[in-house]
Amino acid sequence: MEDGYQNRTAFIKGAKDIAKEVKRQATKKVGRSVDRVSDEYSKRSYSRFEEDDDDDYPMQGSQDGGYYRGDSQAANDDEGGHSDSTEGHDEDDEIYEGEYQGIPRADSGKGSLAGGPGSVRAGAQQFRDVGVSEAERRKDQEELAQQYETILQECGHGKFQWTLYFVLGLALMADGVEIFVVGFVLPSAEKDMCLSEPNKSMLGLIVYFGMMVGAFLWGALADRIGRRQSLLISLSINSIFSFFSSFVQGYSTFLFCRLLSGVGIGGSIPIVFSYYSEFLAQEKRGEHLSWLCMFWMIGGIYASAMAWAIIPHYGWSFQMGSAYQFHSWRVFVLVCAFPSVAAIAALSGMPESPRFYLENGKHDEGWMILKQVHDTNMRAKGYPERVFTVTTIKTVKQMDELVDTGTDTPVWQRYRLKIMSLSQQIRNNILACFSPEYKRTTFMLMAVWFTMSFSYYGLTVWFPDMIKYIQKQEYESRTRTFTGERVEHVTFNFTLENQVHRQGHYFNDKFLNLKMKSMVFEDSRFEECYFEDITSTHTTFRNCTFIASLFYNTDLFKYRFVNCKLVNSTFIHNKEGCMLDFSDDFNNAYMIYFVNFLGTLAVLPGNIVSALLMDKIGRLRMLAGSSVISCVSCFFLMFGNSESGMIALLCLFGGISIASWNALDVITVELYPSDKRTTAFGFLNALCKLAAVLGISIFQSFVGITKAVPILFAAGALAAGSFLATKLPETRGQVLQ
């Protein structure tokens, strides 16, 4: 009996040593905490221990599949089935079964690994185990892609997709409006805010910088928190700061609001196309994504129409003293926020992309949305009795996700961990776009996006600037010049416009309640003259002398006097700020809006053609062919020497190039898997906005100097883009990855 007791004691001691060693090795292998461990993982860990440690513990001969199970059975047989716990050892010495599997006991106090389903809440910071390899995850994604395409075929194309089409169209329309807003308000805002030339240039480009940041940010977030949620947040930011920008008075605050407004709307294009594509079967995808592009054109038409209806009407304004002024161009800015607000309201009633849910392991949510799509379409087609036959959908196994921390963890630390985890996941997604599998595709698309954006945005801004330059030349050709005139005791109370006065002598003259537009006085002398209630635009005094003259309630500020001498002259009650008067630029304003309206409307034929042929001739042929024709059309710009000629060429270029953009949007959506789609699209769209800034800056610098350089730049970029586009893989007829 004593020998048996000693044997049992030795056995228990040996088993404890084994358990400690197993626990140490398992902790070393896993390396971090998990929120739970499944039975499947437990069995795998148990068998792994047997394989690794059989040589270290030869005494544990494995019978019936386990080293401890066979020996303990033998011990129990020897002792008549009595338990070890009846031998008087301490409760803490009991061997926890999970320790043989490499899982520490739940109440060990070390918090290294969870011991069972109910022990997860004891830890402060717990992470899931990376138990699934990337190869397994990729296999799941491929199986899901095939099954998802079959499910979309069963759901059909009908009322649900058309409803989503108009909802997402509003978001795309808001992006189109944002592009035109600053260009339309700039002529008015520069006078209202007294902007210098550098400030005007910055105001024109700031929206592109904002959209560049927004495309990158919201595109990356949409792959992690969802398409719908990201789009709602981005549109909300756009709406809020568009609203604020219509009321702020200072240039810097207006610039800041337009920047953040651009950051918000920057997420529209990458999310909208990715979102909509995940509800479309392969035979409908190219066509209906091209139809969706029409809303960008509608946004431009809306902006042009609202500018024509609102901005030239000076009566649509109010002011509170001279400190706060709300002119009609601010009303226009406010009205341009309506599409974004409407998109938010409509999107609130739409579901998340089911593909996003399935990619993130949320089977039930994805299934319910697909059932909703099926039932909505079947009811609209008159088949309400048809049942959604899909019961189980493949989901992708998840890895590296932050889990909820315990209640003892401070709130700020939990949020910090979530933000850090989200940032790491976004970074991994971006790096994945440059992995060996996607590196070539990404670099080729970067080149195509850059070249197309550089030429398109550069030319579309260069066209209106060239039209303005032609108008300016024509205006200056009608300038009247007066030299050596002497005017005494005369009262001027009528508009003075487009005149140059050199070496004149004005004595005891009065300039009362008049407007000076494009007036230049050079080397002239004003003696005992009186200026009252003067409003001026593009008026300058150069090398002039003022003796005993009085200026009362005028806007003739210091910068209008260049190298002038003022002797015993006085300025009283000068006007504050810059005076805005649309009557002078009424015709020019209408011309600007009309030109943009025609240029935007001209893309309608290109949209229709690309939508009808996208799924018939393929994405690459559409992209390369349209780029080549656009390249050839650039050379016709040499013959644009009049306003009508430039307008016609603008319409021609816009109508042809839109097909390239539609094809590029479709092929970008289809070349990347769902978990990286909006990240890649957002990155490429951000690059597009950077190229737009460069193109606009470079092309504008040649206005009035030469037309050859912009034409060669645009043609060369389009030629390079069309060549590189042919090297991309064709995606027509493929399932959505």
XYZ file of C-alpha atoms in Angstrom:
737
model
C 0.000 0.000 0.000
C 2.843 2.346 0.872
C 4.539 1.617 -2.472
C 1.297 2.381 -4.278
C 0.973 5.664 -2.408
C 4.535 6.637 -3.291
C 3.927 5.704 -6.935
C 0.831 7.839 -7.059
C 2.642 10.750 -5.398
C 5.509 10.483 -7.867
C 3.063 10.271 -10.737
C 1.197 13.370 -9.605
C 4.445 15.297 -9.160
C 5.621 14.233 -12.615
C 2.299 15.198 -14.144
C 2.499 18.630 -12.533
C 5.987 19.151 -13.926
C 4.765 18.110 -17.337
C 1.830 20.484 -17.141
C 4.083 23.411 -16.181
C 6.419 22.679 -19.079
C 3.507 22.421 -21.492
C 2.088 25.694 -20.185
C 5.445 27.425 -20.655
C 5.884 26.144 -24.212
C 2.318 26.939 -25.233
C 2.570 30.479 -23.858
C 5.806 30.968 -25.745
C 4.255 29.709 -28.992
C 1.115 31.776 -28.904
C 2.740 34.972 -27.690
C -0.373 37.015 -27.018
C -3.816 36.872 -25.435
C -7.015 35.699 -27.108
C -10.614 36.291 -26.219
C -11.591 32.665 -26.531
C -10.177 29.358 -27.733
C -12.394 26.982 -29.686
C -12.579 23.218 -29.131
C -11.036 22.747 -32.553
C -7.985 24.782 -31.568
C -7.775 22.921 -28.276
C -7.579 19.570 -30.038
C -4.974 20.934 -32.420
C -2.868 22.242 -29.539
C -3.229 18.912 -27.695
C -2.001 16.865 -30.618
C 0.795 19.368 -31.272
C 2.007 18.867 -27.714
C 2.111 15.084 -28.196
C 4.186 15.420 -31.350
C 6.611 17.945 -29.889
C 7.155 16.383 -26.477
C 7.034 12.611 -26.936
C 10.825 12.473 -27.160
C 11.246 14.597 -24.029
C 8.931 12.398 -21.979
C 9.418 8.765 -23.114
C 7.829 7.459 -19.936
C 4.455 8.798 -21.180
C 3.609 6.091 -23.631
C 0.532 7.137 -25.549
C -2.327 4.694 -25.267
C -5.803 5.454 -26.565
C -4.620 8.636 -28.185
C -3.184 10.495 -25.160
C -0.225 10.167 -22.845
C -2.084 11.250 -19.691
C -5.365 9.547 -20.440
C -3.794 6.012 -20.576
C -1.625 6.379 -17.454
C -4.332 7.899 -15.330
C -6.671 5.102 -16.329
C -4.054 2.568 -15.219
C -3.583 4.328 -11.907
C -7.288 4.385 -11.299
C -7.516 0.685 -12.130
C -4.788 -0.115 -9.582
C -6.459 1.834 -6.810
C -9.984 0.656 -7.426
C -11.094 3.788 -9.283
C -10.369 6.234 -6.391
C -9.706 9.853 -7.366
C -6.386 11.633 -6.754
C -8.218 14.416 -5.040
C -9.143 12.121 -2.152
C -5.513 11.693 -1.198
C -5.354 14.936 0.722
C -3.387 17.146 -1.679
C -4.199 20.839 -1.785
C -6.910 22.072 -4.200
C -4.416 24.368 -5.884
C -2.376 21.324 -6.851
C -5.184 19.900 -8.989
C -4.159 19.489 -12.577
C -6.366 21.640 -14.814
C -7.245 19.655 -17.911
C -6.655 22.636 -20.206
C -3.041 22.798 -19.095
C -2.330 19.601 -21.023
C -3.579 21.437 -24.129
C -1.404 24.489 -23.633
C -4.233 26.640 -22.192
C -3.598 28.230 -18.751
C -6.333 28.033 -16.176
C -8.735 30.982 -16.242
C -8.123 32.082 -12.671
C -4.342 31.877 -12.766
C -4.141 35.639 -12.350
C -1.565 36.037 -15.106
C -4.077 36.808 -17.815
C -2.018 35.129 -20.486
C -4.646 33.011 -22.232
C -8.354 32.411 -21.817
C -9.233 29.045 -20.301
C -12.852 28.751 -21.346
C -15.922 30.502 -22.671
C -16.708 32.317 -19.434
C -13.231 33.651 -18.656
C -12.870 36.240 -21.443
C -13.968 39.233 -19.306
C -11.117 38.920 -16.836
C -8.456 40.394 -19.153
C -7.831 44.081 -19.742
C -6.425 43.964 -23.252
C -7.152 40.847 -25.277
C -6.588 40.013 -28.899
C -7.752 37.246 -31.161
C -5.272 34.654 -32.233
C -3.994 34.676 -35.771
C -5.181 31.128 -36.426
C -5.925 31.334 -40.120
C -3.240 31.743 -42.759
C -3.484 34.215 -45.618
C -3.764 31.344 -48.078
C -6.878 30.030 -46.332
C -8.365 33.512 -46.268
C -7.717 33.964 -49.969
C -9.384 30.639 -50.705
C -12.441 31.770 -48.753
C -12.552 35.002 -50.762
C -12.451 33.140 -54.064
C -15.256 30.810 -52.988
C -17.291 33.779 -51.761
C -16.790 35.655 -55.055
C -18.193 32.760 -57.062
C -21.121 32.169 -54.743
C -21.874 35.880 -54.449
C -22.147 36.198 -58.236
C -24.615 33.298 -58.284
C -26.677 34.932 -55.534
C -26.802 38.249 -57.412
C -28.045 36.362 -60.455
C -30.850 34.930 -58.338
C -31.681 38.350 -56.851
C -31.926 39.872 -60.315
C -31.628 43.503 -61.355
C -34.625 45.650 -60.581
C -36.215 48.123 -58.226
C -33.598 47.835 -55.481
C -30.655 48.582 -57.789
C -32.477 51.482 -59.444
C -33.346 52.963 -56.062
C -29.721 52.697 -54.971
C -28.703 54.156 -58.351
C -30.557 57.419 -57.687
C -29.431 57.575 -54.044
C -25.743 57.169 -54.888
C -26.257 59.428 -57.888
C -27.021 62.282 -55.504
C -23.675 61.685 -53.768
C -21.875 61.709 -57.118
C -23.813 64.813 -58.121
C -22.536 66.541 -54.982
C -18.970 65.785 -56.120
C -19.641 67.350 -59.520
C -21.111 70.455 -57.881
C -18.087 70.838 -55.611
C -15.724 71.020 -58.600
C -17.605 73.997 -60.080
C -18.488 75.971 -56.939
C -15.220 77.830 -56.410
C -14.751 78.520 -60.122
C -18.182 80.167 -60.317
C -17.879 82.248 -57.144
C -14.252 83.297 -57.644
C -14.978 86.391 -59.800
C -17.395 87.640 -57.138
C -15.493 86.443 -54.080
C -12.253 88.075 -55.201
C -13.988 91.466 -55.191
C -16.002 90.834 -52.051
C -12.914 89.748 -50.118
C -10.352 91.976 -51.871
C -8.250 88.995 -52.914
C -4.783 89.317 -54.351
C -3.632 87.153 -57.252
C -1.856 84.541 -55.039
C -4.947 84.280 -52.832
C -7.188 83.826 -55.862
C -5.005 80.984 -57.097
C -5.047 79.268 -53.709
C -8.815 79.561 -53.464
C -9.154 77.937 -56.869
C -6.929 74.981 -55.927
C -7.896 74.427 -52.290
C -10.861 72.203 -53.115
C -8.574 69.801 -55.004
C -6.231 69.528 -52.033
C -9.196 68.763 -49.800
C -10.574 66.148 -52.195
C -7.142 64.559 -52.429
C -7.008 64.061 -48.651
C -10.645 62.983 -48.499
C -10.342 60.372 -51.251
C -7.409 58.724 -49.499
C -8.943 58.902 -46.009
C -12.521 57.815 -46.728
C -11.496 55.220 -49.280
C -9.303 53.509 -46.688
C -11.942 53.738 -43.960
C -14.691 52.306 -46.184
C -12.862 48.971 -46.318
C -12.769 48.828 -42.525
C -15.970 50.410 -41.180
C -18.261 49.966 -44.182
C -19.203 51.748 -47.400
C -22.473 53.241 -46.192
C -21.141 54.531 -42.876
C -18.049 56.105 -44.448
C -20.126 57.768 -47.160
C -22.574 59.174 -44.614
C -19.745 60.652 -42.536
C -17.970 62.160 -45.547
C -21.162 63.712 -46.946
C -22.040 65.103 -43.522
C -18.658 66.839 -43.274
C -19.139 68.254 -46.768
C -22.621 69.559 -45.936
C -21.606 71.141 -42.637
C -18.608 73.034 -43.968
C -20.341 74.019 -47.209
C -23.011 75.595 -45.034
C -20.466 77.402 -42.864
C -18.478 78.634 -45.882
C -21.495 80.562 -47.148
C -21.627 82.661 -43.966
C -17.998 83.228 -42.928
C -16.612 86.644 -43.908
C -12.836 86.341 -43.737
C -10.731 84.894 -46.514
C -8.815 82.488 -44.266
C -11.949 81.044 -42.659
C -13.647 80.711 -46.053
C -10.552 78.933 -47.370
C -10.532 76.607 -44.352
C -14.217 75.734 -44.761
C -13.815 74.991 -48.475
C -10.811 72.808 -47.667
C -12.799 70.701 -45.184
C -15.760 70.659 -47.537
C -13.451 69.163 -50.157
C -12.129 66.627 -47.633
C -15.711 65.500 -47.068
C -16.758 65.172 -50.692
C -13.453 63.516 -51.615
C -14.809 60.172 -50.420
C -17.757 60.264 -52.787
C -16.254 58.809 -55.990
C -14.228 55.874 -54.535
C -17.035 54.788 -52.205
C -19.970 55.292 -54.575
C -18.539 53.154 -57.386
C -17.373 50.403 -55.030
C -20.657 50.429 -53.136
C -22.848 50.214 -56.228
C -20.687 47.589 -57.962
C -21.292 45.164 -55.082
C -25.016 45.061 -55.914
C -24.498 44.429 -59.655
C -24.102 41.118 -61.480
C -21.246 40.872 -63.968
C -23.370 41.310 -67.120
C -24.834 44.568 -65.753
C -21.851 46.041 -63.980
C -20.063 47.952 -66.733
C -23.237 49.420 -68.201
C -24.828 50.587 -64.972
C -21.629 51.996 -63.481
C -21.367 54.075 -66.666
C -24.969 55.246 -66.278
C -24.079 56.262 -62.730
C -21.377 58.583 -64.117
C -24.110 60.730 -65.642
C -24.844 62.193 -62.221
C -21.452 63.906 -62.227
C -22.590 65.651 -65.409
C -25.934 66.491 -63.751
C -24.008 68.050 -60.866
C -22.167 70.341 -63.278
C -25.421 71.330 -64.991
C -27.037 72.022 -61.616
C -24.125 74.237 -60.530
C -24.162 76.162 -63.832
C -27.913 76.703 -63.703
C -27.886 77.857 -60.072
C -24.965 80.216 -60.741
C -26.792 81.721 -63.737
C -29.990 82.124 -61.713
C -28.483 83.476 -58.481
C -25.049 85.111 -58.691
C -25.703 87.956 -61.188
C -28.731 89.106 -59.177
C -27.311 91.558 -56.684
C -30.715 91.958 -55.028
C -30.429 88.462 -53.529
C -28.389 89.674 -50.578
C -28.486 91.485 -47.273
C -25.976 93.173 -45.019
C -25.665 94.318 -41.437
C -23.658 97.486 -41.573
C -20.368 97.221 -43.402
C -18.999 94.424 -41.215
C -21.282 91.603 -42.352
C -22.367 91.213 -45.958
C -24.231 88.266 -47.472
C -24.160 88.694 -51.227
C -25.803 86.537 -53.863
C -22.710 84.412 -54.460
C -22.993 83.233 -50.866
C -26.582 82.192 -51.556
C -25.229 80.149 -54.451
C -22.696 78.418 -52.154
C -25.516 77.553 -49.762
C -27.731 76.144 -52.530
C -24.855 73.984 -53.772
C -24.934 72.059 -50.482
C -28.440 70.732 -51.217
C -27.377 67.641 -53.254
C -25.128 66.499 -50.415
C -27.898 66.970 -47.836
C -30.366 65.118 -50.068
C -27.874 62.260 -50.489
C -27.518 61.919 -46.708
C -31.284 61.755 -46.225
C -31.726 59.171 -48.992
C -28.727 57.065 -47.985
C -30.041 56.753 -44.429
C -32.722 54.401 -45.729
C -30.348 52.123 -47.668
C -28.483 49.088 -46.292
C -24.778 48.414 -46.059
C -23.092 46.450 -48.819
C -23.717 42.731 -48.120
C -20.360 41.935 -49.698
C -18.681 44.034 -47.033
C -20.488 42.110 -44.293
C -19.573 38.723 -45.754
C -15.936 39.754 -46.207
C -15.895 40.639 -42.520
C -17.475 37.420 -41.282
C -20.989 38.803 -40.661
C -23.060 36.112 -42.317
C -26.504 36.925 -40.930
C -26.315 40.633 -41.765
C -25.164 39.923 -45.308
C -27.837 37.256 -45.838
C -30.624 39.542 -44.637
C -29.621 42.328 -47.052
C -29.393 39.949 -50.014
C -32.827 38.619 -49.103
C -34.084 42.203 -49.026
C -32.642 42.786 -52.506
C -34.262 39.589 -53.805
C -37.678 40.231 -52.275
C -37.760 43.890 -53.383
C -36.967 42.978 -56.975
C -39.355 40.019 -57.101
C -42.267 42.024 -55.723
C -41.621 44.814 -58.239
C -41.572 42.274 -61.091
C -44.862 40.693 -59.977
C -43.428 37.519 -58.418
C -43.929 38.024 -54.661
C -44.265 34.264 -54.116
C -40.668 33.560 -55.133
C -38.565 32.555 -52.150
C -34.920 33.410 -51.553
C -33.424 29.914 -51.761
C -29.981 30.685 -50.356
C -29.568 29.415 -46.793
C -25.824 29.600 -46.203
C -23.239 31.961 -47.676
C -19.502 31.565 -47.478
C -17.847 34.074 -45.141
C -14.188 34.981 -44.935
C -12.332 33.996 -41.788
C -11.107 36.978 -39.833
C -7.741 37.733 -38.352
C -5.973 40.535 -36.495
C -9.073 42.223 -35.172
C -9.148 44.145 -31.935
C -11.683 42.739 -29.472
C -13.593 44.546 -26.759
C -11.433 45.117 -23.716
C -12.529 44.551 -20.164
C -14.581 47.000 -18.161
C -11.579 47.841 -15.996
C -9.775 49.432 -18.947
C -10.195 53.244 -19.104
C -12.422 54.520 -21.896
C -9.712 56.647 -23.436
C -7.384 53.651 -23.591
C -10.009 51.501 -25.291
C -10.555 54.176 -27.936
C -6.824 54.608 -28.362
C -6.406 50.884 -28.937
C -9.247 50.827 -31.446
C -7.790 53.775 -33.359
C -4.337 52.189 -33.341
C -5.763 48.896 -34.577
C -7.796 50.651 -37.299
C -4.742 52.635 -38.424
C -2.678 49.477 -38.608
C -5.337 47.705 -40.668
C -5.556 50.662 -43.086
C -1.785 50.711 -43.412
C -1.752 46.988 -44.155
C -4.450 47.466 -46.787
C -2.470 50.197 -48.522
C 0.699 48.122 -48.466
C -1.267 45.160 -49.830
C -2.013 47.207 -52.961
C 1.737 47.177 -53.596
C 2.222 43.488 -52.801
C 3.735 41.340 -55.571
C 0.259 40.235 -56.640
C -1.055 43.774 -57.230
C 2.131 45.818 -57.661
C 2.113 45.879 -61.459
C -1.597 46.643 -61.645
C -1.314 49.457 -59.105
C 1.614 51.166 -60.827
C -0.046 50.905 -64.237
C -3.285 52.378 -62.901
C -1.353 55.146 -61.153
C 0.190 56.144 -64.469
C -3.147 56.060 -66.321
C -4.998 58.012 -63.613
C -2.230 60.613 -63.435
C -1.916 61.210 -67.179
C -5.656 61.421 -67.755
C -6.232 63.758 -64.824
C -3.284 65.973 -65.720
C -4.559 66.524 -69.255
C -8.303 66.619 -68.531
C -8.341 69.027 -65.596
C -5.554 71.119 -67.071
C -7.437 71.609 -70.343
C -10.897 72.072 -68.815
C -9.577 74.985 -66.723
C -7.378 76.278 -69.559
C -10.366 76.520 -71.933
C -12.325 79.090 -69.858
C -9.141 81.014 -69.119
C -8.396 81.200 -72.837
C -11.936 82.412 -73.492
C -11.457 85.115 -70.847
C -8.149 86.054 -72.433
C -9.782 86.376 -75.850
C -12.525 88.508 -74.301
C -9.922 90.659 -72.592
C -8.020 91.195 -75.818
C -11.196 92.184 -77.595
C -12.106 94.558 -74.748
C -8.691 96.157 -74.738
C -8.870 96.667 -78.476
C -11.710 99.120 -77.803
C -9.725 101.145 -75.260
C -9.789 104.913 -75.833
C -6.607 106.874 -75.137
C -6.421 110.604 -74.244
C -3.085 112.439 -74.108
C -2.223 115.911 -72.852
C -5.795 116.960 -72.100
C -6.549 119.893 -69.774
C -9.860 119.851 -67.924
C -10.967 122.665 -65.582
C -14.126 123.261 -63.500
C -15.898 120.152 -64.848
C -18.186 117.818 -62.890
C -17.990 114.142 -63.793
C -21.121 112.253 -62.669
C -21.246 109.486 -65.270
C -19.448 106.160 -65.696
C -15.870 106.258 -66.910
C -14.879 102.990 -68.582
C -12.020 101.490 -70.578
C -9.989 104.644 -70.987
C -6.344 105.641 -70.667
C -5.472 109.261 -69.796
C -1.824 110.313 -70.102
C -0.178 113.615 -69.109
C -3.506 115.207 -68.314
C -4.080 118.272 -66.107
C -7.276 118.432 -64.032
C -7.974 121.647 -62.104
C -10.909 122.212 -59.733
C -12.825 119.245 -61.139
C -15.432 117.181 -59.303
C -15.903 113.431 -59.613
C -19.284 112.688 -57.987
C -21.246 109.458 -57.554
C -19.677 107.615 -60.436
C -18.110 104.315 -61.376
C -14.656 103.874 -62.776
C -14.066 100.643 -64.634
C -10.738 99.787 -66.277
C -9.526 103.351 -66.008
C -5.825 104.246 -66.117
C -4.382 107.703 -65.353
C -0.669 108.072 -66.089
C 1.650 111.047 -65.449
C -1.334 113.262 -64.728
C -1.869 116.167 -62.311
C -4.968 116.673 -60.149
C -5.173 120.065 -58.448
C -7.955 121.084 -56.037
C -10.118 118.186 -57.202
C -12.963 116.636 -55.242
C -13.785 112.888 -55.332
C -17.009 111.692 -53.669
C -18.832 108.352 -53.628
C -16.524 106.648 -56.120
C -16.750 102.904 -56.922
C -13.890 101.550 -58.982
C -12.781 98.283 -60.577
C -9.461 97.724 -62.357
C -8.630 101.405 -61.927
C -5.088 102.629 -61.381
C -3.255 105.980 -61.000
C 0.419 105.794 -62.042
C 3.011 108.537 -61.486
C 0.286 111.056 -60.761
C 0.357 114.124 -58.493
C -2.566 115.196 -56.269
C -2.463 118.691 -54.794
C -5.045 119.954 -52.277
C -7.521 117.270 -53.289
C -10.212 115.647 -51.140
C -11.442 112.024 -51.260
C -14.745 111.366 -49.483
C -16.481 107.954 -49.295
C -14.447 106.309 -52.052
C -12.857 102.930 -52.545
C -9.681 104.451 -53.977
C -7.312 102.656 -51.636
C -3.564 102.973 -51.444
C -2.828 100.105 -53.811
C -4.574 102.009 -56.625
C -1.952 104.778 -56.398
C 1.344 103.614 -57.914
C 4.320 105.980 -57.495
C 1.976 108.883 -56.861
C 2.536 112.080 -54.841
C -0.202 113.383 -52.565
C 0.356 116.961 -51.395
C -2.088 118.410 -48.845
C -4.644 115.825 -49.902
C -7.117 114.191 -47.533
C -9.077 110.906 -47.426
C -12.282 111.008 -45.354
C -14.625 108.133 -44.540
C -13.254 105.655 -47.032
C -15.435 102.697 -47.947
C -14.641 99.517 -46.052
C -13.775 96.333 -47.869
C -14.255 95.814 -51.560
C -17.438 96.837 -53.305
C -19.282 94.232 -55.309
C -21.281 95.310 -58.325
C -22.498 92.729 -60.823
C -23.826 95.238 -63.293
C -20.350 95.720 -64.719
C -19.723 92.021 -65.329
C -23.263 90.934 -66.099
C -22.581 89.730 -69.623
C -19.252 88.142 -68.710
C -20.865 86.224 -65.832
C -23.530 84.796 -68.088
C -20.871 83.803 -70.609
C -18.850 81.901 -67.971
C -21.876 79.955 -66.762
C -23.080 79.297 -70.286
C -19.688 77.968 -71.376
C -19.493 75.580 -68.425
C -23.076 74.518 -68.978
C -22.344 73.605 -72.601
C -19.073 71.884 -71.695
C -20.822 69.771 -69.073
C -23.801 68.962 -71.260
C -21.466 67.889 -74.059
C -20.427 64.776 -72.108
C -23.964 63.354 -72.405
C -23.337 61.604 -75.765
C -20.076 60.150 -74.443
C -21.857 58.839 -71.354
C -24.560 57.170 -73.419
C -22.096 55.565 -75.846
C -19.833 54.274 -73.079
C -22.782 52.833 -71.127
C -24.139 50.964 -74.148
C -20.766 49.611 -75.322
C -18.892 49.043 -72.051
C -19.985 45.407 -71.677
C -19.845 44.736 -75.428
C -16.384 45.894 -76.498
C -14.691 45.714 -73.097
C -13.145 48.169 -70.676
C -9.675 48.310 -72.218
C -10.862 49.076 -75.737
C -13.128 51.781 -74.407
C -10.367 53.303 -72.286
C -7.580 53.165 -74.871
C -9.765 54.122 -77.827
C -11.292 57.156 -76.122
C -7.853 58.302 -74.940
C -6.417 58.089 -78.460
C -9.298 60.089 -79.954
C -8.963 62.673 -77.160
C -5.252 62.917 -77.908
C -5.950 63.618 -81.587
C -8.628 66.199 -80.725
C -6.079 68.199 -78.735
C -4.342 69.292 -81.936
C -7.519 70.997 -83.149
C -7.007 73.484 -80.320
C -4.518 75.309 -82.519
C -7.459 76.573 -84.575
C -9.359 77.995 -81.600
C -8.873 81.730 -82.133
C -12.365 82.896 -81.222
C -14.840 82.422 -78.403
C -17.157 80.228 -80.442
C -14.249 78.122 -81.683
C -12.913 77.514 -78.176
C -16.387 76.620 -76.881
C -16.860 74.086 -79.680
C -13.469 72.495 -78.989
C -14.242 72.364 -75.262
C -17.451 70.449 -75.991
C -15.658 68.088 -78.368
C -12.899 67.258 -75.906
C -15.322 66.751 -72.994
C -17.650 64.513 -74.990
C -14.824 62.224 -76.090
C -12.800 62.025 -72.875
C -15.755 61.102 -70.637
C -15.772 57.570 -72.075
C -12.182 57.136 -70.846
C -13.170 58.191 -67.345
C -16.120 55.804 -67.263
C -13.979 52.881 -68.384
C -11.253 53.770 -65.892
C -13.756 53.875 -63.013
C -15.152 50.472 -63.951
C -11.807 48.752 -64.425
C -10.445 50.170 -61.147
C -13.419 48.744 -59.260
C -12.980 45.317 -60.836
C -9.212 44.880 -60.510
C -9.071 44.811 -56.698
C -10.690 42.449 -54.168
C -13.517 43.661 -51.979
C -11.425 44.116 -48.844
C -9.037 46.454 -50.709
C -11.343 47.986 -53.323
C -12.145 51.395 -51.839
C -8.637 51.716 -50.386
C -7.080 51.304 -53.837
C -9.740 53.451 -55.528
C -9.288 56.191 -52.916
C -5.509 56.164 -53.299
C -5.753 56.417 -57.100
C -8.387 59.150 -56.885
C -6.150 61.104 -54.500
C -3.355 60.822 -57.055
C -5.835 62.055 -59.652
C -6.482 65.236 -57.651
C -2.748 65.822 -57.223
C -2.326 65.554 -60.991
C -5.244 67.975 -61.395
C -3.482 70.565 -59.238
C -0.290 70.212 -61.280
C -2.145 70.344 -64.585
C -4.157 73.425 -63.651
C -1.093 75.267 -62.331
C 1.043 74.479 -65.376
C -1.604 75.093 -68.032
C -2.744 78.396 -66.501
C 0.792 79.738 -66.582
C 0.753 79.603 -70.410
C -2.509 81.502 -70.910
C -1.808 84.443 -73.199
C 1.729 83.250 -73.878
C 1.431 80.214 -76.126
C -1.027 77.478 -76.977
C 1.577 75.020 -78.206
C 2.928 73.972 -74.803
C -0.436 73.089 -73.174
C -1.512 71.235 -76.319
C 1.700 69.195 -76.443
C 1.515 68.443 -72.710
C -2.093 67.282 -72.951
C -1.555 65.228 -76.109
C 1.599 63.607 -74.754
C -0.063 62.687 -71.459
C -3.103 61.193 -73.193
C -0.908 59.221 -75.616
C 1.111 57.772 -72.736
C -2.064 56.969 -70.819
C -3.684 55.178 -73.762
C -0.552 53.087 -74.333
C -0.295 52.058 -70.691
C -4.020 51.274 -70.576
C -3.505 48.488 -73.128
C -1.176 46.735 -70.651
C -3.895 46.395 -68.018
C -5.839 43.127 -67.710
C -9.338 43.017 -69.192
C -12.032 42.522 -66.554
C -15.127 42.142 -68.722
C -17.086 38.988 -67.881
C -15.234 38.337 -64.620
C -16.816 37.960 -61.222
C -16.196 40.739 -58.733
C -13.174 39.701 -56.676
